[in-house]
Short mmCIF file of the C-alpha atoms (twelve columns), coordinates in Angstrom:
data_MODEL
# 
_entry.id   MODEL 
# 
loop_
_atom_site.group_PDB 
_atom_site.id 
_atom_site.type_symbol 
_atom_site.label_atom_id 
_atom_site.label_alt_id 
_atom_site.label_comp_id 
_atom_site.label_asym_id 
_atom_site.label_seq_id 
_atom_site.Cartn_x 
_atom_site.Cartn_y 
_atom_site.Cartn_z 
_atom_site.pdbx_PDB_model_num 
ATOM 1   C CA . MET A 1   173.223 26.237 -34.683 1 
ATOM 2   C CA . SER A 2   174.515 24.952 -31.300 1 
ATOM 3   C CA . ASP A 3   175.053 21.327 -30.452 1 
ATOM 4   C CA . VAL A 4   173.830 21.750 -26.811 1 
ATOM 5   C CA . PHE A 5   171.044 19.420 -25.474 1 
ATOM 6   C CA . THR A 6   168.896 19.054 -22.378 1 
ATOM 7   C CA . SER A 7   169.361 16.495 -19.558 1 
ATOM 8   C CA . ALA A 8   165.941 15.050 -20.446 1 
ATOM 9   C CA . GLY A 9   166.255 11.401 -21.124 1 
ATOM 10  C CA . THR A 10  169.552 10.845 -19.254 1 
ATOM 11  C CA . THR A 11  169.825 7.547  -17.403 1 
ATOM 12  C CA . LEU A 12  172.196 6.095  -14.839 1 
ATOM 13  C CA . GLU A 13  172.720 2.303  -14.486 1 
ATOM 14  C CA . VAL A 14  174.548 0.369  -11.853 1 
ATOM 15  C CA . VAL A 15  175.985 -3.074 -11.092 1 
ATOM 16  C CA . ALA A 16  177.766 -4.408 -8.074  1 
ATOM 17  C CA . ASP A 17  180.589 -5.688 -10.163 1 
ATOM 18  C CA . GLN A 18  183.701 -4.332 -11.895 1 
ATOM 19  C CA . PRO A 19  184.754 -4.888 -15.556 1 
ATOM 20  C CA . ALA A 20  187.432 -7.322 -16.634 1 
ATOM 21  C CA . THR A 21  189.090 -4.470 -18.516 1 
ATOM 22  C CA . ARG A 22  188.614 -0.832 -17.799 1 
ATOM 23  C CA . ASP A 23  187.409 0.070  -21.316 1 
ATOM 24  C CA . GLU A 24  184.329 0.157  -23.428 1 
ATOM 25  C CA . ALA A 25  184.426 -3.615 -24.046 1 
ATOM 26  C CA . GLY A 26  184.853 -4.526 -20.480 1 
ATOM 27  C CA . PHE A 27  182.061 -2.211 -19.311 1 
ATOM 28  C CA . SER A 28  179.821 -3.380 -21.940 1 
ATOM 29  C CA . ALA A 29  180.182 -6.959 -20.900 1 
ATOM 30  C CA . LEU A 30  178.366 -6.146 -17.644 1 
ATOM 31  C CA . THR A 31  174.682 -6.418 -16.954 1 
ATOM 32  C CA . PHE A 32  173.595 -3.068 -15.440 1 
ATOM 33  C CA . THR A 33  170.305 -2.281 -13.843 1 
ATOM 34  C CA . GLN A 34  168.782 1.181  -14.477 1 
ATOM 35  C CA . VAL A 35  167.992 3.330  -11.432 1 
ATOM 36  C CA . GLY A 36  164.549 4.764  -11.614 1 
ATOM 37  C CA . GLU A 37  163.040 8.075  -10.668 1 
ATOM 38  C CA . ILE A 38  166.260 10.225 -10.685 1 
ATOM 39  C CA . THR A 39  165.436 13.875 -10.604 1 
ATOM 40  C CA . ASP A 40  168.788 15.493 -10.518 1 
ATOM 41  C CA . LEU A 41  172.184 13.725 -11.166 1 
ATOM 42  C CA . GLY A 42  174.216 16.743 -10.195 1 
ATOM 43  C CA . GLU A 43  177.684 17.519 -11.446 1 
ATOM 44  C CA . TYR A 44  180.857 15.209 -11.611 1 
ATOM 45  C CA . GLY A 45  184.127 14.984 -13.284 1 
ATOM 46  C CA . VAL A 46  188.008 15.049 -12.570 1 
ATOM 47  C CA . GLU A 47  189.450 17.627 -10.431 1 
ATOM 48  C CA . TYR A 48  193.135 18.002 -9.627  1 
ATOM 49  C CA . GLU A 49  194.768 18.850 -6.312  1 
ATOM 50  C CA . VAL A 50  196.682 22.087 -6.615  1 
ATOM 51  C CA . VAL A 51  200.340 21.805 -5.765  1 
ATOM 52  C CA . THR A 52  202.356 24.956 -5.095  1 
ATOM 53  C CA . HIS A 53  205.935 26.231 -4.981  1 
ATOM 54  C CA . ASN A 54  206.840 29.643 -3.682  1 
ATOM 55  C CA . PRO A 55  210.428 30.569 -4.801  1 
ATOM 56  C CA . LEU A 56  211.849 33.445 -2.775  1 
ATOM 57  C CA . ASP A 57  213.449 35.223 -5.681  1 
ATOM 58  C CA . SER A 58  210.356 35.575 -7.902  1 
ATOM 59  C CA . ARG A 59  207.810 36.246 -5.203  1 
ATOM 60  C CA . ARG A 60  205.287 34.180 -7.372  1 
ATOM 61  C CA . THR A 61  203.247 31.126 -6.443  1 
ATOM 62  C CA . ILE A 62  204.030 28.414 -9.138  1 
ATOM 63  C CA . LYS A 63  200.905 25.952 -9.506  1 
ATOM 64  C CA . ARG A 64  200.885 22.547 -10.859 1 
ATOM 65  C CA . LYS A 65  198.377 19.641 -11.116 1 
ATOM 66  C CA . GLY A 66  198.840 17.045 -8.397  1 
ATOM 67  C CA . THR A 67  196.614 14.024 -7.783  1 
ATOM 68  C CA . ALA A 68  193.450 13.530 -9.826  1 
ATOM 69  C CA . ASN A 69  190.169 13.083 -8.007  1 
ATOM 70  C CA . ASP A 70  187.449 11.568 -10.338 1 
ATOM 71  C CA . GLY A 71  184.724 13.159 -8.496  1 
ATOM 72  C CA . ASN A 72  181.486 12.137 -7.117  1 
ATOM 73  C CA . ILE A 73  177.627 12.331 -7.826  1 
ATOM 74  C CA . THR A 74  175.085 13.393 -5.319  1 
ATOM 75  C CA . MET A 75  171.883 12.413 -7.078  1 
ATOM 76  C CA . GLN A 76  168.289 13.106 -5.959  1 
ATOM 77  C CA . LEU A 77  165.682 10.479 -6.552  1 
ATOM 78  C CA . GLY A 78  162.042 9.888  -5.863  1 
ATOM 79  C CA . ARG A 79  162.288 7.192  -3.321  1 
ATOM 80  C CA . VAL A 80  160.864 3.805  -4.673  1 
ATOM 81  C CA . PRO A 81  162.114 0.917  -2.551  1 
ATOM 82  C CA . SER A 82  160.792 -1.648 -5.062  1 
ATOM 83  C CA . ASP A 83  162.846 -0.181 -7.843  1 
ATOM 84  C CA . ALA A 84  165.631 -2.597 -8.802  1 
ATOM 85  C CA . GLY A 85  168.286 0.142  -9.423  1 
ATOM 86  C CA . GLN A 86  167.553 1.826  -6.002  1 
ATOM 87  C CA . THR A 87  167.841 -1.535 -4.340  1 
ATOM 88  C CA . VAL A 88  171.342 -1.939 -5.646  1 
ATOM 89  C CA . LEU A 89  172.130 1.618  -4.473  1 
ATOM 90  C CA . GLN A 90  170.699 0.867  -1.014  1 
ATOM 91  C CA . ASP A 91  172.650 -2.351 -0.707  1 
ATOM 92  C CA . GLY A 92  175.794 -0.688 -1.793  1 
ATOM 93  C CA . ALA A 93  175.331 2.141  0.826   1 
ATOM 94  C CA . ASP A 94  174.809 0.012  3.836   1 
ATOM 95  C CA . GLY A 95  173.706 -3.429 2.882   1 
ATOM 96  C CA . ALA A 96  175.325 -6.715 1.812   1 
ATOM 97  C CA . GLU A 97  177.365 -4.733 -0.917  1 
ATOM 98  C CA . LYS A 98  178.387 -1.846 1.262   1 
ATOM 99  C CA . ASP A 99  182.149 -2.657 0.767   1 
ATOM 100 C CA . THR A 100 181.780 -3.452 -2.907  1 
ATOM 101 C CA . VAL A 101 183.121 -1.342 -5.900  1 
ATOM 102 C CA . HIS A 102 180.250 -0.854 -8.260  1 
ATOM 103 C CA . SER A 103 180.209 -0.004 -11.981 1 
ATOM 104 C CA . PHE A 104 178.196 2.955  -13.344 1 
ATOM 105 C CA . LYS A 105 176.891 3.590  -16.765 1 
ATOM 106 C CA . ILE A 106 175.446 7.106  -17.496 1 
ATOM 107 C CA . THR A 107 173.778 7.672  -20.881 1 
ATOM 108 C CA . LEU A 108 173.212 11.236 -21.885 1 
ATOM 109 C CA . GLN A 109 170.328 12.516 -24.028 1 
ATOM 110 C CA . ASP A 110 172.601 12.593 -27.096 1 
ATOM 111 C CA . GLY A 111 173.511 8.920  -26.789 1 
ATOM 112 C CA . THR A 112 176.977 9.629  -25.075 1 
ATOM 113 C CA . VAL A 113 177.869 6.841  -22.764 1 
ATOM 114 C CA . GLN A 114 180.113 7.479  -19.645 1 
ATOM 115 C CA . TYR A 115 181.463 4.529  -17.473 1 
ATOM 116 C CA . SER A 116 183.234 4.524  -14.175 1 
ATOM 117 C CA . THR A 117 183.651 2.563  -11.016 1 
ATOM 118 C CA . GLY A 118 183.228 3.694  -7.378  1 
ATOM 119 C CA . GLN A 119 181.470 3.094  -4.017  1 
ATOM 120 C CA . ILE A 120 178.198 4.115  -2.901  1 
ATOM 121 C CA . PHE A 121 178.803 6.255  0.303   1 
ATOM 122 C CA . SER A 122 175.103 7.166  1.154   1 
ATOM 123 C CA . TYR A 123 171.386 6.615  0.540   1 
ATOM 124 C CA . THR A 124 169.377 8.862  2.682   1 
ATOM 125 C CA . THR A 125 165.578 9.602  2.829   1 
ATOM 126 C CA . ASN A 126 163.969 12.995 2.515   1 
ATOM 127 C CA . VAL A 127 160.454 13.059 3.694   1 
ATOM 128 C CA . GLY A 128 160.044 16.869 3.342   1 
ATOM 129 C CA . SER A 129 156.804 18.627 3.530   1 
ATOM 130 C CA . VAL A 130 153.133 17.647 2.803   1 
ATOM 131 C CA . ASN A 131 153.408 18.848 -0.849  1 
ATOM 132 C CA . GLN A 132 156.698 17.086 -1.655  1 
ATOM 133 C CA . ILE A 133 157.252 13.593 -3.115  1 
ATOM 134 C CA . THR A 134 159.321 11.474 -0.635  1 
ATOM 135 C CA . GLY A 135 162.877 11.585 -1.910  1 
ATOM 136 C CA . ALA A 136 166.312 9.982  -1.495  1 
ATOM 137 C CA . SER A 137 169.737 11.415 -1.855  1 
ATOM 138 C CA . VAL A 138 172.623 9.074  -2.991  1 
ATOM 139 C CA . THR A 139 176.367 9.825  -2.929  1 
ATOM 140 C CA . VAL A 140 178.664 7.966  -5.233  1 
ATOM 141 C CA . GLU A 141 182.413 8.532  -5.090  1 
ATOM 142 C CA . PHE A 142 184.127 7.579  -8.391  1 
ATOM 143 C CA . ASP A 143 187.461 6.049  -7.901  1 
ATOM 144 C CA . ASP A 144 188.640 5.665  -11.553 1 
ATOM 145 C CA . GLN A 145 188.714 7.764  -14.710 1 
ATOM 146 C CA . ILE A 146 185.398 8.328  -16.414 1 
ATOM 147 C CA . ILE A 147 185.449 6.506  -19.812 1 
ATOM 148 C CA . GLU A 148 183.523 8.468  -22.376 1 
ATOM 149 C CA . VAL A 149 182.045 6.689  -25.499 1 
ATOM 150 C CA . ALA A 150 180.560 8.938  -28.226 1 
ATOM 151 C CA . PRO A 151 177.226 8.184  -29.719 1 
# 
């Protein structure tokens, strides 16, 4: 039997604060606000810059890992301006908290929790067509390693 699971039930929470320590205990001490009406969380995770070296004698490109980029999330939402979590995202994009590093908590369906910090780079509105829910798109750029806590 496979251990795969669906994305249904996944939640994202946010707070305009950083943990005292960058570990489970530090993040758990924060008071997060859940973001409502997320329809697609996208993909995220660490990616490394490719560093290359081309020695003349071997005529081969040697590749190594350079700097790590902890990725970003571009999430899609059903836009609800009164949602407390969406308000935190809006303030972080271009409001009172626009230069603040936020903390994020993602809880997957199986109970795995992922924590990280980053800044909110955008909160845009998508009106779309007559047969579409008015949406929002939010981009978060992580600036630290994603800490994963098993269920």
